[in-house]
């Protein structure tokens, strides 16, 4: 078990930011941490890094208690904070050298490691620049490089793609995917596609409580599982199908595509009807509810 | 600790702060000691660095808070402090690294003024007729004074995320500890305890060292002031974390 959170409570004065949450993340998993702003994502992540003391409960990272064994945990965690703080007046290599030395990596080993990580994070082109002169996407890469430098087994990434343009988002996403092969990753995000693209599991948190902790597939199939999308080869009139049993509604998505809402999975019947009526069917699929709908449904007040 | 120290030193050198501090200090002191007729040694007529050692505490009172004001305030504001604490850096390493870096810059700034002593030896009549022991003592006093000011500066920087606030707090504490106690002790209501009050201030101990007598009590006083403020900084950071 890479990360184990047990009955954790965090109280800020009067406000209970995190209310008794528990979850576990296995080695090698990429888990998405979802929730609206202020739901307690960053707070929980900070507590896992040992930066924020817990009010109640326990957190274990690689079996070590965050409260009492923080010093040994520090070298096993890589953390990218929400606003990605960096020393803007430092050069990329200078900053990474500083970070490496903090972890006690020295000399040739450090230089080799920095070169490796610079290449891995796609910083080769910008490696000789001042961090302050880099664009946001490249700063994010420096932040990731900083988190990865000491080869931690657990990565905590707080909104790694917020504020980036769509191309940068995809690049950073690919980067996370490539680096996370042998690592446990907990990443928070608002972007649902990101969870679908990256994560094996999603933990959704609302007002400091976990409302869902399931694989992405489980989450999306539960939702409105009986929308069937069909594609036709030629224009055909399907209005008469509305009267058929189990069909609730038929919606024309575009010229050749229809969305059929039904009370159960009626794909078999649709094939039959199409055959009987001579409608050329070229595609039929059961639509999964999108992560967005799931998220909205689960986090609505 | 040394990684923080090295990072601070290179940041001083890269951001021109170091050059600015050294230039301002050396130009000011050079003018006051050698050029301006009101304060200069030539007009004064005695081969004595009294004016230098009287002025430096006041120049440092502004200069050192200016050096230290950003040390913790900026890290805290940018969120870097949080990131550093997830790395193998704890409060003690951070505070000592910052303190030592600040002190190093001050001492390097002070170093060229040793030439004043040799110049003075040369122009005194007969040559070499200067109070060497007094000057060495005063330099040791300055060293301790700089150390205390730096500790105060780093402490103030931990209190606020705003550098200007940190500067003003540091200036206030430095002034209070250097001058405040001796000034208060001269009030008539404190007549009975004026010596004890005076001894609480840095000026008393600084002047004592300047006489050329290295009294262990003065040394202990300055080391205590330094450690109290470093320790207080450590606690401010701890408390901020606990209350956050």
PDB file of N, CA and C in Angstrom, chain A residues 218-267:
ATOM      1  N   UNK A 218     -16.435   2.060 -13.741  1.00  0.00           N
ATOM      2  CA  UNK A 218     -17.564   1.857 -12.833  1.00  0.00           C
ATOM      3  C   UNK A 218     -18.371   3.136 -12.692  1.00  0.00           C
ATOM      4  N   UNK A 219     -17.651   4.239 -12.533  1.00  0.00           N
ATOM      5  CA  UNK A 219     -18.332   5.515 -12.339  1.00  0.00           C
ATOM      6  C   UNK A 219     -19.191   5.876 -13.533  1.00  0.00           C
ATOM      7  N   UNK A 220     -18.657   5.676 -14.719  1.00  0.00           N
ATOM      8  CA  UNK A 220     -19.363   6.158 -15.899  1.00  0.00           C
ATOM      9  C   UNK A 220     -20.462   5.204 -16.367  1.00  0.00           C
ATOM     10  N   UNK A 221     -20.338   3.900 -16.072  1.00  0.00           N
ATOM     11  CA  UNK A 221     -21.392   2.999 -16.557  1.00  0.00           C
ATOM     12  C   UNK A 221     -22.622   3.040 -15.679  1.00  0.00           C
ATOM     13  N   UNK A 222     -22.429   3.346 -14.431  1.00  0.00           N
ATOM     14  CA  UNK A 222     -23.581   3.439 -13.536  1.00  0.00           C
ATOM     15  C   UNK A 222     -24.573   4.471 -14.020  1.00  0.00           C
ATOM     16  N   UNK A 223     -23.992   5.514 -14.545  1.00  0.00           N
ATOM     17  CA  UNK A 223     -24.789   6.664 -14.950  1.00  0.00           C
ATOM     18  C   UNK A 223     -25.505   6.390 -16.276  1.00  0.00           C
ATOM     19  N   UNK A 224     -26.774   6.704 -16.379  1.00  0.00           N
ATOM     20  CA  UNK A 224     -27.603   6.644 -17.592  1.00  0.00           C
ATOM     21  C   UNK A 224     -27.079   5.607 -18.589  1.00  0.00           C
ATOM     22  N   UNK A 225     -27.172   4.349 -18.199  1.00  0.00           N
ATOM     23  CA  UNK A 225     -26.514   3.311 -18.980  1.00  0.00           C
ATOM     24  C   UNK A 225     -27.294   2.919 -20.227  1.00  0.00           C
ATOM     25  N   UNK A 226     -28.426   3.535 -20.468  1.00  0.00           N
ATOM     26  CA  UNK A 226     -29.239   3.029 -21.573  1.00  0.00           C
ATOM     27  C   UNK A 226     -29.462   4.026 -22.687  1.00  0.00           C
ATOM     28  N   UNK A 227     -28.474   4.842 -22.907  1.00  0.00           N
ATOM     29  CA  UNK A 227     -28.535   5.669 -24.105  1.00  0.00           C
ATOM     30  C   UNK A 227     -27.773   4.919 -25.194  1.00  0.00           C
ATOM     31  N   UNK A 228     -28.437   4.692 -26.292  1.00  0.00           N
ATOM     32  CA  UNK A 228     -27.812   3.928 -27.371  1.00  0.00           C
ATOM     33  C   UNK A 228     -27.644   4.828 -28.574  1.00  0.00           C
ATOM     34  N   UNK A 229     -26.441   4.835 -29.073  1.00  0.00           N
ATOM     35  CA  UNK A 229     -26.155   5.702 -30.204  1.00  0.00           C
ATOM     36  C   UNK A 229     -26.129   4.836 -31.457  1.00  0.00           C
ATOM     37  N   UNK A 230     -26.915   5.204 -32.447  1.00  0.00           N
ATOM     38  CA  UNK A 230     -26.842   4.431 -33.689  1.00  0.00           C
ATOM     39  C   UNK A 230     -26.453   5.337 -34.853  1.00  0.00           C
ATOM     40  N   UNK A 231     -25.727   4.746 -35.768  1.00  0.00           N
ATOM     41  CA  UNK A 231     -25.339   5.479 -36.969  1.00  0.00           C
ATOM     42  C   UNK A 231     -25.923   4.770 -38.178  1.00  0.00           C
ATOM     43  N   UNK A 232     -26.438   5.539 -39.103  1.00  0.00           N
ATOM     44  CA  UNK A 232     -27.062   4.954 -40.294  1.00  0.00           C
ATOM     45  C   UNK A 232     -26.213   5.232 -41.518  1.00  0.00           C
ATOM     46  N   UNK A 233     -26.370   4.361 -42.506  1.00  0.00           N
ATOM     47  CA  UNK A 233     -25.637   4.574 -43.747  1.00  0.00           C
ATOM     48  C   UNK A 233     -26.357   5.609 -44.612  1.00  0.00           C
ATOM     49  N   UNK A 234     -27.684   5.576 -44.573  1.00  0.00           N
ATOM     50  CA  UNK A 234     -28.476   6.503 -45.372  1.00  0.00           C
ATOM     51  C   UNK A 234     -29.544   7.152 -44.512  1.00  0.00           C
ATOM     52  N   UNK A 235     -30.033   8.260 -45.013  1.00  0.00           N
ATOM     53  CA  UNK A 235     -31.090   8.931 -44.279  1.00  0.00           C
ATOM     54  C   UNK A 235     -32.310   8.017 -44.217  1.00  0.00           C
ATOM     55  N   UNK A 236     -32.862   7.891 -43.034  1.00  0.00           N
ATOM     56  CA  UNK A 236     -34.056   7.058 -42.897  1.00  0.00           C
ATOM     57  C   UNK A 236     -34.977   7.696 -41.875  1.00  0.00           C
ATOM     58  N   UNK A 237     -36.213   7.357 -41.932  1.00  0.00           N
ATOM     59  CA  UNK A 237     -37.166   7.933 -40.993  1.00  0.00           C
ATOM     60  C   UNK A 237     -37.385   6.964 -39.831  1.00  0.00           C
ATOM     61  N   UNK A 238     -36.996   7.396 -38.661  1.00  0.00           N
ATOM     62  CA  UNK A 238     -37.113   6.513 -37.498  1.00  0.00           C
ATOM     63  C   UNK A 238     -38.239   6.929 -36.562  1.00  0.00           C
ATOM     64  N   UNK A 239     -39.054   7.926 -37.006  1.00  0.00           N
ATOM     65  CA  UNK A 239     -40.050   8.486 -36.084  1.00  0.00           C
ATOM     66  C   UNK A 239     -41.056   7.437 -35.604  1.00  0.00           C
ATOM     67  N   UNK A 240     -41.261   6.424 -36.422  1.00  0.00           N
ATOM     68  CA  UNK A 240     -42.236   5.404 -36.028  1.00  0.00           C
ATOM     69  C   UNK A 240     -41.718   4.550 -34.867  1.00  0.00           C
ATOM     70  N   UNK A 241     -40.409   4.529 -34.665  1.00  0.00           N
ATOM     71  CA  UNK A 241     -39.833   3.722 -33.586  1.00  0.00           C
ATOM     72  C   UNK A 241     -40.248   4.198 -32.209  1.00  0.00           C
ATOM     73  N   UNK A 242     -40.650   5.453 -32.145  1.00  0.00           N
ATOM     74  CA  UNK A 242     -41.012   6.023 -30.848  1.00  0.00           C
ATOM     75  C   UNK A 242     -42.097   5.210 -30.140  1.00  0.00           C
ATOM     76  N   UNK A 243     -42.948   4.575 -30.972  1.00  0.00           N
ATOM     77  CA  UNK A 243     -44.048   3.813 -30.389  1.00  0.00           C
ATOM     78  C   UNK A 243     -43.620   2.454 -29.855  1.00  0.00           C
ATOM     79  N   UNK A 244     -42.431   2.002 -30.246  1.00  0.00           N
ATOM     80  CA  UNK A 244     -41.988   0.677 -29.820  1.00  0.00           C
ATOM     81  C   UNK A 244     -41.777   0.625 -28.308  1.00  0.00           C
ATOM     82  N   UNK A 245     -41.936  -0.605 -27.759  1.00  0.00           N
ATOM     83  CA  UNK A 245     -41.847  -0.696 -26.300  1.00  0.00           C
ATOM     84  C   UNK A 245     -40.396  -0.488 -25.821  1.00  0.00           C
ATOM     85  N   UNK A 246     -40.277  -0.034 -24.606  1.00  0.00           N
ATOM     86  CA  UNK A 246     -38.994   0.231 -23.927  1.00  0.00           C
ATOM     87  C   UNK A 246     -38.254   1.491 -24.415  1.00  0.00           C
ATOM     88  N   UNK A 247     -38.674   2.045 -25.544  1.00  0.00           N
ATOM     89  CA  UNK A 247     -38.003   3.252 -26.013  1.00  0.00           C
ATOM     90  C   UNK A 247     -38.648   4.474 -25.375  1.00  0.00           C
ATOM     91  N   UNK A 248     -37.832   5.303 -24.777  1.00  0.00           N
ATOM     92  CA  UNK A 248     -38.358   6.476 -24.082  1.00  0.00           C
ATOM     93  C   UNK A 248     -38.352   7.687 -25.001  1.00  0.00           C
ATOM     94  N   UNK A 249     -37.243   7.837 -25.750  1.00  0.00           N
ATOM     95  CA  UNK A 249     -37.186   8.978 -26.664  1.00  0.00           C
ATOM     96  C   UNK A 249     -36.159   8.712 -27.759  1.00  0.00           C
ATOM     97  N   UNK A 250     -36.333   9.395 -28.845  1.00  0.00           N
ATOM     98  CA  UNK A 250     -35.347   9.307 -29.919  1.00  0.00           C
ATOM     99  C   UNK A 250     -34.913  10.719 -30.257  1.00  0.00           C
ATOM    100  N   UNK A 251     -33.623  10.893 -30.271  1.00  0.00           N
ATOM    101  CA  UNK A 251     -33.110  12.238 -30.498  1.00  0.00           C
ATOM    102  C   UNK A 251     -32.190  12.187 -31.699  1.00  0.00           C
ATOM    103  N   UNK A 252     -32.364  13.111 -32.595  1.00  0.00           N
ATOM    104  CA  UNK A 252     -31.507  13.125 -33.774  1.00  0.00           C
ATOM    105  C   UNK A 252     -30.272  13.963 -33.445  1.00  0.00           C
ATOM    106  N   UNK A 253     -29.101  13.330 -33.414  1.00  0.00           N
ATOM    107  CA  UNK A 253     -27.876  14.062 -33.080  1.00  0.00           C
ATOM    108  C   UNK A 253     -27.380  14.810 -34.302  1.00  0.00           C
ATOM    109  N   UNK A 254     -27.310  14.147 -35.438  1.00  0.00           N
ATOM    110  CA  UNK A 254     -27.114  14.839 -36.710  1.00  0.00           C
ATOM    111  C   UNK A 254     -27.809  14.034 -37.793  1.00  0.00           C
ATOM    112  N   UNK A 255     -27.475  14.311 -39.048  1.00  0.00           N
ATOM    113  CA  UNK A 255     -28.218  13.719 -40.156  1.00  0.00           C
ATOM    114  C   UNK A 255     -28.327  12.200 -40.048  1.00  0.00           C
ATOM    115  N   UNK A 256     -27.227  11.562 -39.687  1.00  0.00           N
ATOM    116  CA  UNK A 256     -27.198  10.099 -39.728  1.00  0.00           C
ATOM    117  C   UNK A 256     -27.039   9.458 -38.354  1.00  0.00           C
ATOM    118  N   UNK A 257     -27.043  10.258 -37.324  1.00  0.00           N
ATOM    119  CA  UNK A 257     -26.822   9.697 -36.000  1.00  0.00           C
ATOM    120  C   UNK A 257     -28.013   9.985 -35.088  1.00  0.00           C
ATOM    121  N   UNK A 258     -28.437   8.960 -34.397  1.00  0.00           N
ATOM    122  CA  UNK A 258     -29.558   9.120 -33.469  1.00  0.00           C
ATOM    123  C   UNK A 258     -29.152   8.653 -32.072  1.00  0.00           C
ATOM    124  N   UNK A 259     -29.696   9.302 -31.082  1.00  0.00           N
ATOM    125  CA  UNK A 259     -29.497   8.843 -29.708  1.00  0.00           C
ATOM    126  C   UNK A 259     -30.822   8.313 -29.207  1.00  0.00           C
ATOM    127  N   UNK A 260     -30.837   7.050 -28.855  1.00  0.00           N
ATOM    128  CA  UNK A 260     -32.080   6.433 -28.409  1.00  0.00           C
ATOM    129  C   UNK A 260     -31.993   6.194 -26.908  1.00  0.00           C
ATOM    130  N   UNK A 261     -32.940   6.729 -26.200  1.00  0.00           N
ATOM    131  CA  UNK A 261     -32.987   6.497 -24.763  1.00  0.00           C
ATOM    132  C   UNK A 261     -33.988   5.387 -24.482  1.00  0.00           C
ATOM    133  N   UNK A 262     -33.528   4.404 -23.720  1.00  0.00           N
ATOM    134  CA  UNK A 262     -34.421   3.272 -23.486  1.00  0.00           C
ATOM    135  C   UNK A 262     -34.368   2.867 -22.029  1.00  0.00           C
ATOM    136  N   UNK A 263     -35.385   2.147 -21.618  1.00  0.00           N
ATOM    137  CA  UNK A 263     -35.442   1.745 -20.209  1.00  0.00           C
ATOM    138  C   UNK A 263     -34.464   0.607 -19.915  1.00  0.00           C
ATOM    139  N   UNK A 264     -34.034  -0.111 -20.948  1.00  0.00           N
ATOM    140  CA  UNK A 264     -32.948  -1.077 -20.741  1.00  0.00           C
ATOM    141  C   UNK A 264     -32.111  -1.217 -22.005  1.00  0.00           C
ATOM    142  N   UNK A 265     -31.122  -2.071 -21.939  1.00  0.00           N
ATOM    143  CA  UNK A 265     -30.221  -2.226 -23.074  1.00  0.00           C
ATOM    144  C   UNK A 265     -30.940  -2.967 -24.206  1.00  0.00           C
ATOM    145  N   UNK A 266     -31.357  -2.260 -25.236  1.00  0.00           N
ATOM    146  CA  UNK A 266     -32.177  -2.887 -26.289  1.00  0.00           C
ATOM    147  C   UNK A 266     -31.405  -2.954 -27.607  1.00  0.00           C
ATOM    148  N   UNK A 267     -30.114  -3.093 -27.555  1.00  0.00           N
ATOM    149  CA  UNK A 267     -29.337  -3.105 -28.795  1.00  0.00           C
ATOM    150  C   UNK A 267     -29.749  -4.256 -29.714  1.00  0.00           C
TER     151      UNK A 267
END
